[in-house]
Short mmCIF file of C-alpha atoms and ligand atoms in Angstrom, two decimals:
data_model
loop_
_atom_site.label_atom_id
_atom_site.label_comp_id
_atom_site.label_asym_id
_atom_site.label_seq_id
_atom_site.Cartn_x
_atom_site.Cartn_y
_atom_site.Cartn_z
CA MET A 1 16.90 20.67 9.40
CA ILE A 2 14.73 17.40 8.49
CA VAL A 3 15.71 14.11 10.04
CA GLY A 4 14.80 10.93 7.89
CA ILE A 5 15.31 7.78 9.09
CA ASP A 6 14.35 3.79 8.30
CA ASP A 7 15.33 -0.14 8.56
CA THR A 8 15.72 -0.31 12.31
CA ASP A 9 13.71 -2.63 12.97
CA SER A 10 13.28 -6.53 12.64
CA ARG A 11 9.87 -9.32 13.12
CA SER A 12 11.18 -9.90 16.30
CA GLY A 13 10.41 -6.21 17.49
CA MET A 14 11.06 -2.40 17.60
CA CYS A 15 9.54 -0.19 14.73
CA THR A 16 11.28 2.80 13.39
CA THR A 17 7.34 5.05 13.67
CA TYR A 18 7.97 4.12 17.50
CA LEU A 19 11.99 5.43 17.29
CA CYS A 20 10.46 8.73 15.27
CA THR A 21 8.26 9.12 18.28
CA VAL A 22 10.94 8.57 21.49
CA LEU A 23 13.11 11.09 19.58
CA VAL A 24 10.49 13.72 18.86
CA ASP A 25 9.78 13.12 22.01
CA GLU A 26 13.05 14.07 23.11
CA LEU A 27 14.23 17.07 20.86
CA LYS A 28 11.52 19.27 21.55
CA SER A 29 13.29 20.74 24.04
CA TYR A 30 16.26 21.71 21.07
CA GLY A 31 13.36 23.53 19.09
CA GLU A 32 9.46 23.20 17.38
CA VAL A 33 9.14 19.83 15.53
CA SER A 34 6.79 18.98 13.00
CA THR A 35 4.58 16.69 12.12
CA PRO A 36 6.40 13.88 11.46
CA VAL A 37 5.76 11.62 7.81
CA LEU A 38 5.60 8.08 7.22
CA VAL A 39 6.33 7.11 3.19
CA ARG A 40 5.29 3.68 2.70
CA LEU A 41 7.85 2.86 0.07
CA ASN A 42 7.62 0.40 -3.05
CA PRO A 43 5.54 -2.61 -1.23
CA CYS A 44 7.06 -5.07 -3.59
CA ILE A 45 10.92 -4.38 -2.21
CA PRO A 46 12.16 -7.77 -0.94
CA PHE A 47 14.33 -6.24 1.88
CA LYS A 48 11.08 -5.06 3.97
CA THR A 49 10.71 -6.14 7.44
CA ARG A 50 6.41 -5.81 7.03
CA GLY A 51 5.18 -2.20 5.35
CA ASN A 52 8.27 -0.86 3.76
CA GLY A 53 7.53 2.08 6.05
CA ALA A 54 10.04 5.16 6.67
CA VAL A 55 10.00 8.07 8.87
CA ALA A 56 11.29 11.90 8.96
CA PHE A 57 10.13 14.45 10.55
CA GLU A 58 11.56 18.46 10.64
CA ILE A 59 12.92 20.43 13.37
CA LEU A 60 13.36 24.04 13.50
CA ILE A 61 16.75 23.91 15.86
CA ASN A 62 16.35 27.18 18.60
CA ASP A 63 20.25 27.97 18.28
CA VAL A 64 21.54 25.78 14.81
CA ARG A 65 25.12 26.52 15.60
CA ALA A 66 25.17 25.73 18.85
CA LEU A 67 22.94 23.05 19.00
CA GLU A 68 22.80 21.44 15.56
CA ARG A 69 25.75 19.10 16.33
CA GLU A 70 24.57 17.79 19.69
CA VAL A 71 20.38 17.05 18.14
CA LYS A 72 22.24 15.28 14.92
CA GLU A 73 24.27 13.36 17.82
CA ILE A 74 21.32 12.65 20.21
CA VAL A 75 19.60 11.41 16.71
CA LYS A 76 22.67 8.51 15.85
CA ALA A 77 22.70 7.53 19.70
CA ARG A 78 19.03 6.59 19.76
CA VAL A 79 19.20 4.76 16.48
CA SER A 80 22.36 2.97 17.38
CA GLU A 81 20.59 1.95 20.74
CA LEU A 82 17.17 1.52 19.65
CA SER A 83 17.98 -0.17 16.46
CA GLU A 84 17.15 -4.46 16.06
CA LEU A 85 21.25 -4.21 15.03
CA ARG A 86 20.84 -8.09 15.67
CA ALA A 87 18.65 -9.16 12.87
CA GLU A 88 20.20 -9.71 9.39
CA GLY A 89 18.40 -7.92 7.30
CA THR A 90 18.44 -4.70 9.65
CA ASN A 91 20.27 -1.57 8.21
CA PRO A 92 19.90 1.75 9.69
CA GLY A 93 19.92 4.92 7.67
CA VAL A 94 19.40 8.29 8.69
CA VAL A 95 19.70 11.44 6.62
CA PHE A 96 20.10 14.89 7.55
CA ILE A 97 18.92 18.17 5.16
CA ASP A 98 19.94 21.30 6.24
CA ASP A 99 17.17 24.15 6.61
CA ASN A 100 18.75 26.23 3.53
CA ALA A 101 18.92 23.40 1.40
CA SER A 102 16.02 23.28 -0.89
CA ASN A 103 15.57 25.36 -4.54
CA ALA A 104 14.36 24.34 -7.08
CA SER A 105 16.91 21.97 -9.17
CA PHE A 106 17.35 20.54 -5.35
CA ASN A 107 13.81 19.37 -4.50
CA GLU A 108 13.60 17.93 -8.23
CA LYS A 109 16.35 15.39 -7.31
CA LEU A 110 14.48 14.80 -4.19
CA LYS A 111 11.51 14.26 -6.21
CA ARG A 112 12.25 12.21 -8.62
CA PHE A 113 14.17 9.84 -5.88
CA TYR A 114 11.48 9.78 -3.53
CA GLU A 115 8.98 8.53 -6.22
CA SER A 116 11.45 6.35 -7.59
CA ALA A 117 11.86 4.57 -4.32
CA VAL A 118 7.81 4.15 -4.48
CA ARG A 119 7.84 2.68 -7.77
CA GLU A 120 10.69 1.38 -8.60
CA VAL A 121 13.34 -0.70 -7.00
CA LEU A 122 16.67 0.96 -6.05
CA THR A 123 20.06 0.22 -5.10
CA ILE A 124 22.51 1.87 -2.25
CA GLU A 125 25.23 2.96 -4.67
CA ASP A 126 21.46 4.85 -6.15
CA VAL A 127 21.17 6.80 -3.26
CA TYR A 128 24.83 7.38 -1.94
CA ALA A 129 25.36 9.45 -5.70
CA ILE A 130 22.70 11.89 -4.50
CA ILE A 131 23.56 12.33 -1.09
CA SER A 132 27.04 12.54 -2.58
CA GLU A 133 25.80 15.09 -4.99
CA LEU A 134 23.45 17.23 -2.76
CA GLN A 135 25.73 17.26 -0.12
CA LEU A 136 23.93 15.65 2.51
CA ASP A 137 25.20 14.71 5.93
CA TYR A 138 23.91 10.84 7.01
CA PHE A 139 24.72 7.99 9.30
CA GLY A 140 24.18 4.74 8.92
CA LEU A 141 24.90 0.78 10.27
CA LYS A 142 25.44 -2.57 8.99
CA ASN A 143 25.08 -2.17 5.06
CA LYS A 144 23.14 1.28 5.46
CA ARG A 145 20.57 0.12 2.95
CA GLY A 146 18.00 2.44 5.11
CA LEU A 147 19.77 5.33 3.51
CA ILE A 148 17.17 4.35 0.53
CA GLY A 149 14.15 5.12 3.17
CA ALA A 150 15.47 7.54 4.91
CA LEU A 151 16.17 9.79 1.43
CA ALA A 152 12.66 8.88 0.78
CA ALA A 153 10.95 10.08 3.92
CA ALA A 154 12.73 13.03 4.10
CA SER A 155 12.11 14.05 0.38
CA PHE A 156 8.31 13.24 1.31
CA LEU A 157 8.47 16.14 4.17
CA LEU A 158 10.08 18.55 1.94
CA LEU A 159 7.83 18.08 -1.08
CA HIS A 160 4.34 16.61 0.04
CA THR A 161 2.40 20.58 -0.13
CA GLU A 162 4.82 21.68 -3.54
CA GLU A 163 4.04 18.87 -5.45
CA SER A 164 0.49 18.36 -4.38
CA TYR A 165 0.86 14.68 -3.39
CA ASP A 166 -1.99 13.02 -1.52
CA TYR A 167 -1.64 12.48 1.64
CA THR A 168 -3.98 11.24 4.64
CA TYR A 169 -3.09 10.52 8.36
CA GLU A 170 -2.27 8.07 11.16
CA LEU A 171 -2.19 8.29 15.10
CA ILE A 172 -0.24 5.68 15.84
CA VAL A 173 -0.04 4.76 19.99
CA TYR A 174 2.54 2.55 21.46
CA ARG A 175 2.25 0.20 24.33
CA ARG A 176 4.31 0.42 27.91
CA LYS A 177 7.47 -1.36 27.50
CA GLU A 178 6.24 -3.85 30.26
CA ARG A 179 3.62 -5.39 28.01
CA TRP A 180 5.75 -5.50 24.62
CA GLY A 181 5.88 -9.49 23.46
CA THR A 182 2.64 -9.55 25.38
CA VAL A 183 -1.30 -10.45 24.21
CA ARG A 184 -2.77 -6.60 23.26
CA PHE A 185 -5.98 -5.82 25.94
CA ILE A 186 -8.36 -4.11 23.17
CA ASP A 187 -12.13 -3.57 24.16
CA ASP A 188 -13.54 -4.94 20.13
CA ALA A 189 -16.95 -3.38 20.72
CA SER A 190 -15.12 0.17 22.12
CA VAL A 191 -13.45 -0.32 18.30
CA TRP A 192 -16.69 -1.04 15.80
CA ALA A 193 -18.40 1.96 17.69
CA ALA A 194 -15.56 4.04 17.14
CA ASP A 195 -15.70 3.10 13.50
CA GLU A 196 -19.33 3.72 13.45
CA ALA A 197 -18.90 7.02 14.59
CA THR A 198 -16.29 7.87 12.30
CA TYR A 199 -16.26 5.94 8.95
CA PRO A 200 -15.81 7.25 6.25
CA LEU A 201 -13.99 10.14 7.40
CA VAL A 202 -10.83 7.20 9.42
CA TRP A 203 -11.25 3.81 7.65
CA ASP A 204 -9.53 0.70 7.50
CA THR A 205 -10.00 0.08 11.27
CA VAL A 206 -12.62 -2.44 10.99
CA ASP A 207 -12.96 -5.04 8.16
CA VAL A 208 -17.07 -5.59 8.26
CA ALA A 209 -17.55 -8.32 5.70
CA ASN A 210 -14.57 -10.60 7.38
CA LYS A 211 -15.68 -9.22 10.92
CA LYS A 212 -12.37 -8.29 12.13
CA LEU A 213 -10.17 -5.54 13.35
CA VAL A 214 -7.50 -3.93 11.34
CA LEU A 215 -6.40 -1.57 13.52
CA VAL A 216 -3.69 -3.55 15.65
CA PRO A 217 -0.66 -5.53 13.96
CA HIS A 218 0.28 -8.95 15.00
CA SER A 219 3.76 -8.53 15.63
CA PRO A 220 5.53 -7.90 18.60
CA CYS A 221 6.46 -4.64 17.97
CA PRO A 222 5.14 -1.56 20.51
CA VAL A 223 2.51 -0.35 18.24
CA LEU A 224 -1.11 -0.71 20.27
CA PHE A 225 -2.69 0.33 17.26
CA GLY A 226 -3.00 3.41 14.54
CA ILE A 227 -5.97 4.86 13.52
CA ARG A 228 -6.15 6.14 10.06
CA GLY A 229 -8.15 9.26 7.89
CA ASP A 230 -8.64 11.65 6.30
CA SER A 231 -9.67 13.41 9.06
CA VAL A 232 -7.49 14.62 11.98
CA ASP A 233 -10.47 15.54 14.19
CA ALA A 234 -12.20 12.31 12.81
CA ILE A 235 -9.29 10.11 14.12
CA TYR A 236 -8.59 12.39 17.59
CA LYS A 237 -12.47 10.97 18.29
CA ALA A 238 -12.13 7.57 17.27
CA TYR A 239 -9.37 7.38 19.98
CA GLY A 240 -10.88 8.92 22.44
CA LEU A 241 -14.11 5.95 22.07
CA ILE A 242 -11.65 2.95 22.28
CA GLN A 243 -10.73 1.73 25.32
CA ALA A 244 -7.70 -0.56 25.31
CA GLU A 245 -4.41 -1.16 27.79
CA PRO A 246 -3.16 2.08 28.88
CA ASP A 247 -0.57 3.20 26.18
CA GLU A 248 2.92 4.88 26.73
CA ARG A 249 2.30 7.23 23.98
CA LYS A 250 0.78 8.69 20.70
CA LEU A 251 2.22 9.80 17.82
CA LEU A 252 -0.05 10.97 14.84
CA PHE A 253 1.94 11.00 11.45
CA ILE A 254 1.14 12.62 7.86
CA THR A 255 1.73 10.10 5.26
CA ASN A 256 1.46 8.42 1.94
CA GLN A 257 -0.97 5.24 2.92
CA GLY A 258 -4.37 4.96 0.96
CA THR A 259 -2.78 6.88 -2.26
CA ASP A 260 -1.97 4.38 -4.35
CA CYS A 261 1.42 6.40 -5.42
CA HIS A 262 3.31 3.03 -6.01
CA LEU A 263 0.99 2.44 -9.28
CA MET A 264 1.96 3.41 -12.76
CA LYS A 265 0.58 3.49 -16.28
CA SER A 266 3.49 2.17 -18.62
CA GLU A 267 3.06 -0.89 -21.31
CA GLN A 268 6.40 -1.87 -20.63
CA LEU A 269 5.90 -4.38 -17.09
CA GLN A 270 8.98 -5.57 -15.25
CA ASP A 271 8.67 -7.52 -11.83
CA PHE A 272 8.68 -5.72 -8.58
CA HIS A 273 6.72 -2.57 -10.07
CA SER A 274 2.87 -1.85 -9.66
CA TYR A 275 0.76 -1.06 -12.45
CA ILE A 276 -2.89 0.32 -13.67
CA LEU A 277 -3.87 -2.05 -16.87
CA ASP A 278 -6.44 -1.08 -18.82
CA GLY A 279 -7.37 -4.51 -20.93
CA VAL A 280 -9.77 -7.05 -22.08
CA VAL A 281 -10.38 -10.30 -20.07
CA ASP A 282 -8.67 -13.03 -22.14
CA SER A 283 -9.79 -16.25 -20.59
CA ASN A 284 -12.56 -16.99 -17.99
CA PRO A 285 -11.72 -17.05 -14.81
CA MET A 286 -10.12 -20.19 -13.00
CA THR A 287 -9.85 -20.93 -9.23
CA ILE A 288 -6.45 -22.93 -8.49
CA GLU A 289 -4.89 -24.72 -5.85
CA GLY A 290 -5.26 -22.86 -2.17
CA GLY A 291 -8.54 -20.61 -4.40
CA HIS A 292 -7.01 -18.09 -5.55
CA VAL A 293 -8.42 -16.95 -8.82
CA LEU A 294 -6.33 -16.69 -11.93
CA PHE A 295 -7.99 -14.84 -15.22
CA SER A 296 -5.71 -13.92 -18.42
CA LEU A 297 -5.78 -10.15 -19.46
CA THR A 298 -4.98 -9.05 -22.96
CA VAL A 299 -2.87 -5.69 -22.50
CA PRO A 300 -1.42 -3.76 -25.64
CA GLY A 301 1.83 -5.03 -25.07
CA GLY A 302 0.62 -8.79 -24.52
CA GLU A 303 -0.83 -10.63 -22.54
CA VAL A 304 -0.76 -10.99 -18.79
CA ASP A 305 -1.89 -13.25 -15.83
CA CYS A 306 -4.15 -11.52 -12.94
CA ILE A 307 -4.45 -13.20 -9.39
CA ALA A 308 -6.54 -12.04 -7.00
CA TYR A 309 -5.28 -14.20 -3.52
CA GLU A 310 -7.30 -16.67 -1.54
CA PRO A 311 -6.53 -13.77 1.04
CA THR A 312 -8.52 -11.47 -0.68
CA LYS A 313 -11.61 -12.87 0.65
CA GLY A 314 -14.60 -11.64 -0.32
CA PHE A 315 -12.82 -10.22 -3.58
CA ARG A 316 -12.28 -13.30 -5.65
CA ALA A 317 -16.52 -13.72 -5.77
CA ILE A 318 -16.24 -10.39 -8.09
CA ILE A 319 -13.16 -11.99 -9.93
CA ARG A 320 -15.25 -14.87 -10.70
CA GLU A 321 -18.06 -13.09 -12.36
CA LEU A 322 -15.75 -12.19 -15.23
CA ARG A 323 -16.20 -13.73 -19.04
CA ILE A 324 -13.81 -12.96 -21.66
CA GLY A 325 -14.63 -9.93 -23.33
CA ASP A 326 -14.95 -7.79 -20.18
CA GLU A 327 -13.14 -4.28 -20.29
CA VAL A 328 -11.48 -3.43 -17.08
CA THR A 329 -8.86 -1.71 -15.46
CA ALA A 330 -6.17 -3.58 -13.29
CA TYR A 331 -4.82 -2.15 -10.35
CA GLY A 332 -1.46 -4.57 -9.34
CA SER A 333 2.44 -5.62 -8.56
CA LEU A 334 3.50 -7.31 -10.96
CA LYS A 335 5.83 -10.74 -9.39
CA GLU A 336 7.05 -13.55 -11.20
CA GLY A 337 4.72 -12.35 -14.19
CA THR A 338 1.42 -12.29 -12.37
CA LEU A 339 -0.61 -8.98 -11.78
CA ASN A 340 -1.63 -9.56 -7.54
CA LEU A 341 -4.87 -7.80 -7.83
CA GLU A 342 -5.53 -5.06 -5.38
CA LYS A 343 -8.57 -3.53 -7.42
CA ILE A 344 -10.11 -3.94 -10.90
CA GLU A 345 -12.27 -1.53 -12.73
CA LEU A 346 -14.92 -3.19 -14.72
CA ARG A 347 -15.34 -0.77 -17.27
CA LYS A 348 -17.56 -2.65 -19.63
CA LEU A 349 -19.37 -6.16 -19.39
CA ASN A 350 -19.32 -8.50 -22.40
CA LEU A 351 -23.52 -9.28 -22.81
CA VAL A 352 -22.80 -11.25 -25.69
CA VAL A 353 -21.83 -14.88 -24.86
CA GLU A 354 -20.78 -17.56 -27.68
CA ARG A 355 -22.16 -20.91 -28.08
CA ASN A 356 -22.78 -24.53 -30.11
CA PRO A 357 -25.81 -23.32 -32.30
CA ARG A 358 -29.00 -24.70 -31.37
CA CYS A 359 -30.49 -27.48 -33.71
CA ASN A 360 -33.92 -25.85 -35.45
CA MET A 361 -35.18 -29.46 -35.41
CA CYS A 362 -34.63 -30.83 -32.17
CA GLY A 363 -33.65 -28.21 -30.15
CA ARG A 364 -30.53 -29.85 -28.17
CA ASN A 365 -27.09 -28.04 -29.01
CA MET A 366 -24.96 -29.05 -32.20
CA GLU A 367 -21.49 -30.50 -31.58
CA SER A 368 -18.54 -29.31 -33.11
CA ALA A 369 -17.73 -30.98 -36.47
CA GLY A 370 -14.17 -30.46 -36.14
CA ARG A 371 -12.08 -28.10 -36.29
CA SER A 372 -13.04 -24.84 -38.03
CA GLN A 373 -15.65 -27.31 -39.72
CA GLY A 374 -18.83 -25.63 -38.44
CA TYR A 375 -21.44 -27.44 -36.21
CA ARG A 376 -23.58 -29.80 -36.87
CA CYS A 377 -26.67 -31.67 -34.85
CA LYS A 378 -25.58 -35.76 -35.56
CA ARG A 379 -29.26 -36.81 -34.64
CA CYS A 380 -30.97 -34.54 -37.52
CA GLY A 381 -28.24 -33.55 -39.72
CA THR A 382 -28.19 -30.00 -39.33
CA PHE A 383 -25.57 -28.09 -40.12
CA SER A 384 -24.50 -24.50 -38.87
CA ALA A 385 -21.26 -22.92 -40.32
CA VAL A 386 -20.65 -20.57 -36.79
CA LYS A 387 -21.44 -20.36 -32.90
CA ASP A 388 -24.55 -18.51 -31.58
CA LYS A 389 -24.49 -15.14 -29.98
CA VAL A 390 -26.87 -15.26 -26.81
CA ILE A 391 -27.09 -12.13 -24.80
CA VAL A 392 -26.52 -13.24 -21.42
CA GLU A 393 -27.42 -10.97 -18.15
CA ARG A 394 -24.32 -10.59 -15.79
CA ALA A 395 -24.76 -11.00 -11.80
CA ILE A 396 -22.46 -7.78 -11.93
CA GLU A 397 -22.23 -4.24 -12.35
CA THR A 398 -19.30 -1.81 -13.57
CA GLY A 399 -17.38 -0.07 -11.22
CA LEU A 400 -14.70 -0.19 -9.11
CA TYR A 401 -14.19 -3.06 -6.66
CA GLU A 402 -11.18 -3.32 -4.31
CA VAL A 403 -10.19 -6.21 -1.59
CA PRO A 404 -11.22 -6.11 1.67
CA PRO A 405 -9.25 -3.72 4.01
CA VAL A 406 -7.60 -7.52 5.83
CA ALA A 407 -5.61 -7.93 2.59
CA ARG A 408 -5.14 -4.15 1.76
CA ARG A 409 -1.47 -3.01 2.03
CA HIS A 410 -0.78 0.25 3.30
CA ILE A 411 -0.17 1.96 0.63
CA SER A 412 -3.69 1.50 -0.76
CA LYS A 413 -6.08 3.42 -1.90
CA PRO A 414 -9.37 2.35 -0.33
CA LEU A 415 -12.27 2.91 -2.55
CA VAL A 416 -14.29 5.56 0.02
CA ARG A 417 -11.41 7.78 -0.41
CA MET A 418 -12.62 7.77 -4.34
CA ARG A 419 -16.04 8.87 -3.43
CA MET A 420 -15.43 12.21 -4.69
CA GLY A 421 -14.63 11.51 -8.17
CA ASP A 422 -16.53 10.62 -11.34
CA LYS A 423 -16.33 7.03 -11.11
CA ILE A 424 -18.70 3.89 -9.78
CA ILE A 425 -17.70 2.74 -6.72
CA HIS A 426 -18.20 -0.63 -4.47
CA PRO A 427 -16.39 -0.47 -1.42
CA SER A 428 -15.68 -3.06 -0.21
CA ARG A 429 -18.71 -2.39 3.06
P1 LIG B 501 8.26 -1.66 9.14
O1 LIG B 501 7.00 -1.89 7.95
O2 LIG B 501 7.94 -2.59 9.99
O3 LIG B 501 8.73 -0.41 9.55
P2 LIG B 501 9.95 -2.26 6.90
O4 LIG B 501 9.30 -2.97 6.26
O5 LIG B 501 9.23 -0.98 6.81
O6 LIG B 501 9.34 -2.46 8.28
P3 LIG B 501 12.20 -2.04 6.77
O7 LIG B 501 12.89 -2.63 7.87
O8 LIG B 501 12.29 -0.51 6.36
O9 LIG B 501 11.28 -2.75 6.45
O10 LIG B 501 13.80 -2.00 5.47
C1 LIG B 501 13.42 -2.28 3.61
C2 LIG B 501 15.00 -1.82 3.30
O11 LIG B 501 14.18 -1.54 2.01
C3 LIG B 501 14.92 -0.39 3.77
O12 LIG B 501 16.32 -0.62 3.82
C4 LIG B 501 14.66 0.63 2.73
O13 LIG B 501 16.24 1.50 2.55
C5 LIG B 501 14.90 -0.16 1.87
N1 LIG B 501 14.04 0.14 -0.02
C6 LIG B 501 12.88 1.03 0.43
N2 LIG B 501 11.91 1.18 -0.83
C7 LIG B 501 13.08 0.77 -1.51
C8 LIG B 501 13.27 0.43 -3.30
N3 LIG B 501 12.58 1.38 -3.71
N4 LIG B 501 14.49 -0.02 -3.69
C9 LIG B 501 15.45 -0.36 -2.83
N5 LIG B 501 15.71 -0.62 -1.62
C10 LIG B 501 14.52 -0.29 -0.71
#
């Protein structure tokens, strides 16, 4: 049986992955429990507490007939006990998928549901429709919105190998209860050493350019730190090197983090969706109040503003180097009609810059003689109908650039994971 769970936490405490870890430990006496999954769903969803995560695990119950009901009761009891039910936005949901339920049409429906949960905005009615169509058992509290994430996580667990979804791992380490809400003790130097010994199989542990640890959350939740990567061995090696306060427990998750599976190619752009857009820069970048950098991109459907927010730090220096006419591919989420950049590929740099013509008598720049009237040198009276075209050197190279780890979304793919592809990459370190 697969158990999917979501929306149990609030900003002031708990974490759905911790609840999953407690359940996995408790249910081991009822049967073999799989490596759980942690999925990140649409990162633009307004209801999310933090990273729009949901979890699922599979349990092969020793004696299904005798024990299935008991296992479900334990899941419901722990979700009811450990959820932050007093918080307004906490709406827990649990979905159960039976062992024999899977078949081609069932899986196809779950595939569509999972992909929509990562890329679209769903309603509670959408999840009820599929739960009733597939006759799934479920449990929920308050408005039960967590059923959306719970079913998406259960679907990913069922399908991730069959559908060849890209996946990565995270080892999440939890604090002892008496320390929850207090300052976390982690020896910084040991984290840098662990990174040195395991990067790039382990990534997003530290941010080199910004000199920050990024494996530690800043909320009062039970998580001490999480180690992300492509290799389970490298992750455990890093864990072994990190010195920190004693942990209560830890659990490895298979995840869709670092995979970019939220991004779509489409000409119909909608807010709260994330895209990969090919286009041509049509305004030179401008730094606006707050240090954010903005430019406009011509795309097949029209024009879209793209922004690199201040927290993307050094990434803005790349964006500031763009010039009108550069051919780029922009990666990011659309909010209020503006694409929040996560990555950019500079495909072709415009090396030709147009500027007011030089007077061939005195060598000074001519001035505009009026709209569509050409250019004139006031001093010498010389005239030119068109601007000069000048070949310029550019301070950047073509290739893919990314925001640094401090600004990276859980679901965004670090460029270091693209190292086997055919693209030129410029990882942020
Ligand atoms: P944390 O990262 O700490 O676990 P969170 O950011 O995951 O917190 P949740 O508490 O899980 O936030 O809240 C997200 C809510 O949004 C859940 O109820 C989930 O079911 C719902 N949700 C997830 N994806 C979508 C979607 N694509 N459309 C509509 N609702 C969604």
